[in-house]
């Protein structure tokens, strides 16, 4: 059912909404994690490194798609908060048109450019074929990722964070079965892991579609609401495109980092691949909390509830800092054992490098937690430009580390690239947040006082 986040205690609302999303984020990570575990265990470290070498470019393209889907849902959340359901459905219809066009364009462009991109990233020759075989399948199935992420974002926009997770759980189980079937039974190599991921994502998207139209009458498009409207499209794109570009800018930084790691050899690539998979799961709750705040702030902006927005952001930061203490302790003391999921315990050098990566990054998770909350909160309130600029500052900082320091200090500099980028992004976001909140207070508080 729908969930109105404009009434009730902010802390309870945030936690209840975020909880299922944390589980869902873990399930999303399981998509690629299962691929990695099965590939690493049954196809060898070279295949594992090949799949890992595609992580940054996959994040660039799939991240762009995810970002724009999230952005397209924000006007929906704002209209829902304002109780303007006809306007909400018009936004939904035009969002579908935009998403379909993006799916077609991204699929064509990425499949044509895959080889060029991998060469540009200096993918080592001994893992190039593995990287190509895996990522070309993922790019061919971009439309399934857009289908799920758009419909899940629409459901979250009206307060339902649980249903998309249920369908993702079903798809995650299916992904495991299909991974084993393609890789072991059909001996289809790393491409089989890609097929399993794409099929599973498609299933989760279709389940979301069926559920949305059967269980949410308020979201069913009615006569006259399916018309393509330029004004609606402009509004959607004005929010969705900056969010997509912010994801992409961050991903470009990841590609630059991956390129730097590639120059250090397949040993470094393998260790970073394993470490990043583990870190992605641990960071999941921080990211989910950020996405929660986009919906929370969007609905409360529509309802013109300024104090609720400010109170919710403060409480979300407190939640984030508490979780960061746990994540630091977990990765510092148990990170080595989680690496055994991907690597044989006998590969001591690779494991040590992976542990070093995890421990250093974990110490900066409080910085990352603030980044997620402020960036998503500002986007939920319709301020998309400056969060995108914060992403640009991340790119500049990460690039400087990779281009200037990695050639000199090697792996030690590579593992500091992301923390340095997070710090630079926070410096901008914190300044912008206080400025925009003062501006928002002038707009909303008089309206609520009338």
Short mmCIF file of C-alpha atoms in Angstrom, two decimals:
data_model
loop_
_atom_site.label_atom_id
_atom_site.label_comp_id
_atom_site.label_asym_id
_atom_site.label_seq_id
_atom_site.Cartn_x
_atom_site.Cartn_y
_atom_site.Cartn_z
CA UNK A 1 0.00 0.00 0.00
CA UNK A 2 1.00 3.66 -0.29
CA UNK A 3 2.73 5.36 2.65
CA UNK A 4 2.30 9.05 3.43
CA UNK A 5 5.60 10.30 4.94
CA UNK A 6 4.24 13.76 5.65
CA UNK A 7 2.72 12.72 8.98
CA UNK A 8 4.07 10.74 11.92
CA UNK A 9 7.43 10.72 13.71
CA UNK A 10 10.28 11.17 11.19
CA UNK A 11 12.67 8.70 12.88
CA UNK A 12 10.17 5.84 12.79
CA UNK A 13 9.11 6.61 9.23
CA UNK A 14 12.69 6.75 8.01
CA UNK A 15 13.69 3.50 9.69
CA UNK A 16 10.61 1.60 8.54
CA UNK A 17 11.01 2.82 4.97
CA UNK A 18 14.76 2.29 4.92
CA UNK A 19 14.72 -1.21 6.46
CA UNK A 20 13.33 -3.06 3.44
CA UNK A 21 15.57 -1.00 1.17
CA UNK A 22 18.66 -2.13 3.08
CA UNK A 23 17.64 -5.71 2.45
CA UNK A 24 16.93 -4.85 -1.17
CA UNK A 25 20.31 -3.21 -1.59
CA UNK A 26 21.96 -6.34 -0.28
CA UNK A 27 19.97 -8.40 -2.75
CA UNK A 28 21.04 -6.12 -5.60
CA UNK A 29 24.64 -6.58 -4.58
CA UNK A 30 24.02 -10.32 -4.53
CA UNK A 31 23.30 -10.15 -8.26
CA UNK A 32 26.88 -9.30 -9.05
CA UNK A 33 28.29 -10.96 -5.93
CA UNK A 34 26.89 -14.37 -6.88
CA UNK A 35 28.35 -13.91 -10.34
CA UNK A 36 31.69 -13.10 -8.77
CA UNK A 37 31.68 -15.98 -6.30
CA UNK A 38 30.73 -18.57 -8.92
CA UNK A 39 33.10 -17.15 -11.53
CA UNK A 40 35.97 -16.96 -9.03
CA UNK A 41 35.41 -20.43 -7.63
CA UNK A 42 34.67 -22.34 -10.82
CA UNK A 43 36.33 -20.37 -13.63
CA UNK A 44 39.48 -19.13 -11.87
CA UNK A 45 41.12 -15.87 -10.82
CA UNK A 46 41.65 -14.66 -14.40
CA UNK A 47 37.91 -14.88 -15.07
CA UNK A 48 37.25 -13.19 -11.73
CA UNK A 49 39.59 -10.33 -12.61
CA UNK A 50 37.92 -10.03 -16.02
CA UNK A 51 34.47 -9.65 -14.50
CA UNK A 52 35.89 -7.27 -11.89
CA UNK A 53 37.53 -5.11 -14.52
CA UNK A 54 34.06 -4.32 -15.91
CA UNK A 55 32.70 -3.05 -12.60
CA UNK A 56 33.42 0.61 -13.20
CA UNK A 57 32.09 0.73 -16.77
CA UNK A 58 29.01 -1.23 -15.69
CA UNK A 59 28.48 1.29 -12.91
CA UNK A 60 28.77 4.11 -15.45
CA UNK A 61 26.02 2.82 -17.72
CA UNK A 62 23.74 1.04 -15.27
CA UNK A 63 24.33 3.85 -12.76
CA UNK A 64 23.19 6.40 -15.33
CA UNK A 65 20.03 4.37 -15.88
CA UNK A 66 19.44 3.99 -12.14
CA UNK A 67 20.05 7.68 -11.53
CA UNK A 68 17.60 8.85 -14.13
CA UNK A 69 14.96 6.37 -12.94
CA UNK A 70 15.32 7.72 -9.39
CA UNK A 71 15.15 11.27 -10.68
CA UNK A 72 12.05 10.57 -12.75
CA UNK A 73 10.26 9.38 -9.60
CA UNK A 74 10.88 12.57 -7.60
CA UNK A 75 8.14 14.67 -9.27
CA UNK A 76 5.88 11.67 -8.69
CA UNK A 77 6.70 11.73 -4.96
CA UNK A 78 6.16 15.49 -4.79
CA UNK A 79 2.77 15.24 -6.52
CA UNK A 80 1.80 12.36 -4.21
CA UNK A 81 2.75 14.42 -1.16
CA UNK A 82 0.61 17.27 -2.47
CA UNK A 83 -2.31 14.81 -3.01
CA UNK A 84 -2.49 15.73 -6.71
CA UNK A 85 -2.94 12.20 -8.05
CA UNK A 86 -3.88 13.12 -11.62
CA UNK A 87 -0.70 15.14 -11.95
CA UNK A 88 1.19 12.24 -10.40
CA UNK A 89 -0.07 9.81 -13.04
CA UNK A 90 0.78 12.21 -15.86
CA UNK A 91 4.33 12.36 -14.54
CA UNK A 92 4.40 8.56 -14.48
CA UNK A 93 3.24 8.24 -18.09
CA UNK A 94 5.82 10.68 -19.41
CA UNK A 95 8.51 9.05 -17.29
CA UNK A 96 7.77 5.75 -19.04
CA UNK A 97 8.31 7.36 -22.45
CA UNK A 98 11.60 8.91 -21.39
CA UNK A 99 12.87 5.68 -19.85
CA UNK A 100 12.01 3.66 -22.96
CA UNK A 101 13.94 6.05 -25.19
CA UNK A 102 16.95 5.97 -22.88
CA UNK A 103 16.91 2.15 -22.81
CA UNK A 104 17.08 1.95 -26.59
CA UNK A 105 19.84 4.55 -26.93
CA UNK A 106 22.00 3.14 -24.14
CA UNK A 107 21.76 -0.42 -25.44
CA UNK A 108 22.81 0.52 -28.97
CA UNK A 109 25.63 2.86 -27.94
CA UNK A 110 27.18 0.63 -25.30
CA UNK A 111 27.15 -2.55 -27.35
CA UNK A 112 28.84 -0.78 -30.25
CA UNK A 113 31.50 0.81 -28.02
CA UNK A 114 32.29 -2.05 -25.62
CA UNK A 115 35.61 -3.08 -27.14
CA UNK A 116 36.84 0.49 -27.46
CA UNK A 117 35.96 1.27 -23.85
CA UNK A 118 37.76 -1.78 -22.48
CA UNK A 119 40.89 -0.93 -24.48
CA UNK A 120 40.73 2.67 -23.33
CA UNK A 121 40.60 1.40 -19.76
CA UNK A 122 43.84 -0.53 -20.41
CA UNK A 123 42.24 -3.84 -19.53
CA UNK A 124 45.10 -6.38 -19.23
CA UNK A 125 45.34 -8.71 -22.22
CA UNK A 126 45.15 -11.86 -20.11
CA UNK A 127 41.66 -10.93 -18.84
CA UNK A 128 40.32 -8.90 -21.80
CA UNK A 129 38.25 -11.70 -23.35
CA UNK A 130 36.59 -12.47 -20.01
CA UNK A 131 35.75 -8.80 -19.47
CA UNK A 132 34.29 -8.43 -22.97
CA UNK A 133 32.20 -11.61 -22.86
CA UNK A 134 30.62 -10.59 -19.55
CA UNK A 135 29.94 -6.90 -20.07
CA UNK A 136 28.52 -7.22 -23.59
CA UNK A 137 25.73 -9.37 -22.16
CA UNK A 138 25.06 -6.90 -19.35
CA UNK A 139 24.85 -4.04 -21.84
CA UNK A 140 22.50 -6.03 -24.05
CA UNK A 141 20.13 -6.31 -21.08
CA UNK A 142 20.17 -2.67 -19.96
CA UNK A 143 16.44 -2.45 -20.62
CA UNK A 144 15.77 -4.99 -17.84
CA UNK A 145 17.70 -2.87 -15.35
CA UNK A 146 15.76 0.25 -16.38
CA UNK A 147 12.46 -1.63 -16.16
CA UNK A 148 13.04 -2.73 -12.58
CA UNK A 149 14.66 0.48 -11.30
CA UNK A 150 11.98 2.75 -12.77
CA UNK A 151 9.04 0.75 -11.41
CA UNK A 152 10.72 0.23 -8.04
CA UNK A 153 11.35 3.98 -7.84
CA UNK A 154 7.70 4.68 -8.65
CA UNK A 155 6.58 2.37 -5.86
CA UNK A 156 8.99 4.02 -3.42
CA UNK A 157 7.70 7.44 -4.48
CA UNK A 158 4.30 6.57 -2.99
CA UNK A 159 5.84 5.08 0.13
CA UNK A 160 6.05 1.37 -0.75
CA UNK A 161 9.63 0.22 -0.16
CA UNK A 162 8.69 -3.39 0.66
CA UNK A 163 7.14 -4.78 -2.52
CA UNK A 164 10.12 -4.11 -4.82
CA UNK A 165 12.31 -5.94 -2.31
CA UNK A 166 10.11 -9.01 -2.36
CA UNK A 167 10.40 -9.23 -6.12
CA UNK A 168 14.12 -8.61 -5.92
CA UNK A 169 14.42 -11.49 -3.45
CA UNK A 170 12.67 -13.79 -5.90
CA UNK A 171 14.95 -12.61 -8.68
CA UNK A 172 18.07 -13.04 -6.52
CA UNK A 173 17.21 -16.67 -5.87
CA UNK A 174 16.55 -17.13 -9.56
CA UNK A 175 19.92 -15.53 -10.32
CA UNK A 176 21.73 -18.10 -8.20
CA UNK A 177 19.94 -20.98 -9.92
CA UNK A 178 20.60 -19.56 -13.38
CA UNK A 179 24.25 -18.82 -12.58
CA UNK A 180 24.83 -22.43 -11.67
CA UNK A 181 22.85 -23.61 -14.67
CA UNK A 182 24.65 -21.46 -17.25
CA UNK A 183 28.16 -21.68 -15.79
CA UNK A 184 28.23 -25.29 -14.61
CA UNK A 185 25.57 -27.16 -16.57
CA UNK A 186 25.92 -25.36 -19.91
CA UNK A 187 29.61 -24.43 -19.49
CA UNK A 188 28.89 -20.97 -20.94
CA UNK A 189 31.71 -19.21 -19.06
CA UNK A 190 31.48 -15.64 -17.82
CA UNK A 191 28.82 -14.83 -20.41
CA UNK A 192 26.53 -17.28 -18.61
CA UNK A 193 26.84 -15.25 -15.43
CA UNK A 194 25.76 -12.22 -17.44
CA UNK A 195 22.75 -14.04 -18.89
CA UNK A 196 21.66 -15.05 -15.39
CA UNK A 197 21.81 -11.45 -14.18
CA UNK A 198 19.86 -10.02 -17.13
CA UNK A 199 17.11 -12.64 -16.99
CA UNK A 200 16.71 -12.22 -13.23
CA UNK A 201 16.48 -8.44 -13.53
CA UNK A 202 13.83 -8.80 -16.20
CA UNK A 203 11.76 -11.04 -13.96
CA UNK A 204 11.93 -8.57 -11.05
CA UNK A 205 10.85 -5.73 -13.37
CA UNK A 206 7.86 -7.64 -14.71
CA UNK A 207 6.76 -8.57 -11.20
CA UNK A 208 6.90 -4.88 -10.20
CA UNK A 209 4.82 -3.94 -13.23
CA UNK A 210 2.10 -6.50 -12.51
CA UNK A 211 1.96 -5.61 -8.82
CA UNK A 212 1.80 -1.86 -9.43
CA UNK A 213 -1.21 -2.08 -11.69
CA UNK A 214 -3.07 -4.70 -9.65
CA UNK A 215 -2.55 -3.32 -6.15
CA UNK A 216 -2.28 0.46 -6.61
CA UNK A 217 -5.46 1.87 -8.23
CA UNK A 218 -4.19 5.41 -7.63
CA UNK A 219 -1.27 4.69 -9.98
CA UNK A 220 -3.30 3.26 -12.86
CA UNK A 221 -3.19 5.56 -15.85
CA UNK A 222 -6.59 6.84 -16.86
CA UNK A 223 -8.07 8.31 -20.03
CA UNK A 224 -6.23 11.43 -21.14
CA UNK A 225 -3.26 10.83 -18.86
CA UNK A 226 -1.04 8.93 -21.30
CA UNK A 227 -0.46 11.86 -23.63
CA UNK A 228 3.14 12.89 -24.20
CA UNK A 229 3.37 16.36 -22.69
CA UNK A 230 6.49 18.51 -23.31
CA UNK A 231 6.06 20.47 -20.08
CA UNK A 232 5.91 17.27 -18.04
CA UNK A 233 8.94 15.87 -19.87
CA UNK A 234 10.95 19.03 -19.26
CA UNK A 235 10.19 18.86 -15.54
CA UNK A 236 11.11 15.17 -15.35
CA UNK A 237 14.32 15.59 -17.33
CA UNK A 238 15.33 18.68 -15.34
CA UNK A 239 15.49 16.48 -12.24
CA UNK A 240 16.27 13.08 -13.74
CA UNK A 241 19.13 14.09 -16.02
CA UNK A 242 21.24 15.83 -13.34
CA UNK A 243 20.79 12.79 -11.09
CA UNK A 244 21.81 10.49 -13.92
CA UNK A 245 24.81 12.66 -14.74
CA UNK A 246 25.77 12.72 -11.07
CA UNK A 247 25.80 8.93 -11.08
CA UNK A 248 27.77 8.97 -14.32
CA UNK A 249 30.28 11.53 -13.11
CA UNK A 250 30.91 9.40 -10.05
CA UNK A 251 31.20 6.36 -12.30
CA UNK A 252 33.69 8.10 -14.58
CA UNK A 253 35.82 8.61 -11.50
CA UNK A 254 35.49 4.89 -10.78
CA UNK A 255 36.57 4.12 -14.34
CA UNK A 256 39.63 6.31 -13.90
CA UNK A 257 40.38 4.48 -10.68
CA UNK A 258 39.85 1.12 -12.37
CA UNK A 259 42.17 2.18 -15.17
CA UNK A 260 44.85 3.07 -12.63
CA UNK A 261 44.40 -0.25 -10.87
CA UNK A 262 44.63 -2.06 -14.22
CA UNK A 263 48.10 -0.58 -14.73
CA UNK A 264 49.18 -2.25 -11.48
CA UNK A 265 48.49 -5.72 -12.90
CA UNK A 266 45.92 -8.48 -12.54
CA UNK A 267 46.92 -9.13 -8.90
CA UNK A 268 45.79 -5.65 -7.91
CA UNK A 269 42.67 -5.95 -10.08
CA UNK A 270 41.66 -9.19 -8.36
CA UNK A 271 42.18 -7.78 -4.85
CA UNK A 272 40.21 -4.61 -5.59
CA UNK A 273 37.42 -6.65 -7.20
CA UNK A 274 36.96 -8.77 -4.08
CA UNK A 275 37.26 -5.80 -1.70
CA UNK A 276 34.79 -3.65 -3.63
CA UNK A 277 32.18 -6.41 -3.65
CA UNK A 278 32.36 -6.65 0.14
CA UNK A 279 32.44 -2.88 0.64
CA UNK A 280 29.42 -2.46 -1.65
CA UNK A 281 27.35 -4.68 0.64
CA UNK A 282 28.54 -2.93 3.80
CA UNK A 283 27.85 0.50 2.24
CA UNK A 284 24.35 -0.62 1.21
CA UNK A 285 22.54 0.67 4.32
CA UNK A 286 24.18 4.09 3.89
CA UNK A 287 23.04 4.27 0.28
CA UNK A 288 19.54 3.03 1.19
CA UNK A 289 19.26 5.70 3.86
CA UNK A 290 20.16 8.31 1.27
CA UNK A 291 17.51 7.06 -1.17
CA UNK A 292 14.97 7.05 1.67
CA UNK A 293 15.67 10.73 2.24
CA UNK A 294 14.98 11.54 -1.40
CA UNK A 295 11.46 10.15 -1.05
CA UNK A 296 10.96 11.62 2.43
CA UNK A 297 12.07 15.10 1.40
CA UNK A 298 10.16 14.92 -1.88
CA UNK A 299 6.85 14.09 -0.21
CA UNK A 300 7.32 16.67 2.54
CA UNK A 301 8.28 19.33 0.04
CA UNK A 302 5.00 18.65 -1.78
CA UNK A 303 3.21 19.01 1.54
CA UNK A 304 5.21 22.21 2.35
CA UNK A 305 6.53 20.75 5.62
CA UNK A 306 9.88 22.49 6.11
CA UNK A 307 10.49 21.57 9.76
CA UNK A 308 9.82 17.91 9.02
CA UNK A 309 12.40 18.01 6.24
CA UNK A 310 15.06 19.51 8.50
CA UNK A 311 14.25 17.21 11.41
CA UNK A 312 14.33 14.14 9.16
CA UNK A 313 17.75 15.03 7.76
CA UNK A 314 19.20 15.50 11.24
CA UNK A 315 17.85 12.17 12.44
CA UNK A 316 19.04 10.35 9.33
CA UNK A 317 22.57 11.63 9.92
CA UNK A 318 22.44 10.29 13.49
CA UNK A 319 21.33 6.89 12.17
CA UNK A 320 24.11 6.95 9.58
CA UNK A 321 26.85 7.72 12.10
CA UNK A 322 25.71 4.88 14.37
CA UNK A 323 25.86 2.42 11.49
CA UNK A 324 29.29 3.67 10.45
CA UNK A 325 30.75 2.64 13.82
CA UNK A 326 29.50 -0.91 13.20
CA UNK A 327 30.78 -1.04 9.63
CA UNK A 328 34.26 0.17 10.61
CA UNK A 329 34.57 -2.49 13.29
CA UNK A 330 33.24 -5.18 10.98
CA UNK A 331 35.60 -4.51 8.09
CA UNK A 332 38.65 -3.87 10.26
CA UNK A 333 38.30 -7.09 12.25
CA UNK A 334 36.32 -9.47 10.01
CA UNK A 335 37.09 -8.21 6.53
CA UNK A 336 39.75 -10.86 5.96
CA UNK A 337 37.25 -13.67 6.46
CA UNK A 338 34.69 -12.17 4.09
CA UNK A 339 37.38 -12.11 1.39
CA UNK A 340 37.38 -15.91 1.53
CA UNK A 341 34.03 -15.82 -0.26
CA UNK A 342 35.86 -14.82 -3.44
CA UNK A 343 39.44 -15.90 -2.91
CA UNK A 344 41.14 -19.09 -1.85
CA UNK A 345 42.82 -18.69 1.57
CA UNK A 346 46.11 -19.76 -0.01
CA UNK A 347 46.20 -16.54 -2.08
CA UNK A 348 47.66 -14.63 0.84
CA UNK A 349 49.07 -11.67 -1.11
CA UNK A 350 45.80 -10.91 -2.87
CA UNK A 351 43.86 -11.25 0.40
CA UNK A 352 46.21 -8.89 2.21
CA UNK A 353 45.77 -6.25 -0.48
CA UNK A 354 41.98 -6.66 -0.33
CA UNK A 355 41.99 -6.29 3.47
CA UNK A 356 44.09 -3.14 3.20
CA UNK A 357 41.57 -1.64 0.75
CA UNK A 358 38.60 -2.47 3.01
CA UNK A 359 40.13 -1.10 6.20
CA UNK A 360 41.24 2.22 4.72
CA UNK A 361 37.91 2.88 3.01
CA UNK A 362 35.90 1.89 6.09
CA UNK A 363 37.52 4.63 8.18
CA UNK A 364 35.98 7.23 5.87
CA UNK A 365 32.42 5.82 5.86
CA UNK A 366 31.13 8.65 8.11
CA UNK A 367 32.11 11.06 5.34
CA UNK A 368 30.35 8.86 2.80
CA UNK A 369 27.23 8.62 4.97
CA UNK A 370 26.85 12.40 5.07
CA UNK A 371 27.42 12.53 1.32
CA UNK A 372 24.57 10.08 0.61
CA UNK A 373 22.11 11.86 2.90
CA UNK A 374 22.75 15.44 1.79
CA UNK A 375 22.97 14.60 -1.89
CA UNK A 376 19.70 12.64 -1.97
CA UNK A 377 17.88 15.08 0.31
CA UNK A 378 18.76 18.02 -1.93
CA UNK A 379 17.68 16.05 -4.99
CA UNK A 380 14.40 15.12 -3.32
CA UNK A 381 13.75 18.82 -2.73
CA UNK A 382 14.36 19.54 -6.41
CA UNK A 383 17.89 20.95 -6.10
CA UNK A 384 19.60 18.74 -8.65
CA UNK A 385 22.37 20.97 -10.01
CA UNK A 386 24.61 21.29 -6.97
CA UNK A 387 24.56 17.57 -6.10
CA UNK A 388 25.73 17.02 -9.66
CA UNK A 389 28.50 19.56 -9.10
CA UNK A 390 29.47 17.68 -5.96
CA UNK A 391 29.82 14.62 -8.17
CA UNK A 392 32.07 16.67 -10.43
CA UNK A 393 34.25 17.58 -7.46
CA UNK A 394 34.49 13.87 -6.66
CA UNK A 395 35.66 13.26 -10.21
CA UNK A 396 38.32 15.95 -10.03
CA UNK A 397 39.65 14.72 -6.68
CA UNK A 398 39.68 11.06 -7.69
CA UNK A 399 41.35 11.91 -11.01
CA UNK A 400 44.10 13.89 -9.31
CA UNK A 401 44.90 10.98 -7.03
CA UNK A 402 44.90 8.48 -9.89
CA UNK A 403 46.90 10.54 -12.37
CA UNK A 404 49.36 12.16 -9.98
CA UNK A 405 49.77 9.82 -7.02
CA UNK A 406 49.12 6.25 -8.22
CA UNK A 407 52.09 6.28 -10.64
CA UNK A 408 54.31 7.31 -7.71
CA UNK A 409 52.85 5.47 -4.71
CA UNK A 410 51.07 2.59 -6.47
CA UNK A 411 48.39 0.58 -4.67
CA UNK A 412 48.54 2.67 -1.49
CA UNK A 413 47.44 5.74 -3.44
CA UNK A 414 44.76 3.83 -5.37
CA UNK A 415 42.93 2.82 -2.19
CA UNK A 416 42.85 6.47 -1.03
CA UNK A 417 41.26 7.76 -4.24
CA UNK A 418 37.63 7.26 -3.13
CA UNK A 419 38.02 8.65 0.42
CA UNK A 420 39.66 11.80 -0.95
CA UNK A 421 36.79 12.16 -3.45
CA UNK A 422 34.17 11.78 -0.70
CA UNK A 423 35.81 14.53 1.36
CA UNK A 424 35.82 16.98 -1.55
CA UNK A 425 32.16 16.25 -2.34
CA UNK A 426 31.13 16.78 1.29
CA UNK A 427 32.85 20.15 1.47
CA UNK A 428 30.61 21.40 -1.35
CA UNK A 429 27.43 19.61 -0.25
CA UNK A 430 27.53 20.87 3.34
CA UNK A 431 27.89 24.48 2.18
CA UNK A 432 25.10 24.10 -0.39
CA UNK A 433 22.82 22.35 2.09
CA UNK A 434 22.80 25.22 4.59
CA UNK A 435 22.30 27.77 1.81
CA UNK A 436 19.42 25.87 0.20
CA UNK A 437 17.72 25.16 3.53
CA UNK A 438 17.68 28.88 4.33
CA UNK A 439 16.19 29.56 0.91
CA UNK A 440 13.63 26.76 1.32
CA UNK A 441 12.58 28.04 4.74
CA UNK A 442 11.69 31.40 3.23
CA UNK A 443 9.56 29.65 0.61
CA UNK A 444 7.71 27.16 2.82
CA UNK A 445 7.39 28.48 6.34
CA UNK A 446 5.14 31.43 5.43
CA UNK A 447 2.92 29.07 3.45
CA UNK A 448 2.44 26.78 6.47
CA UNK A 449 1.84 29.68 8.82
CA UNK A 450 -1.14 31.04 6.89
#
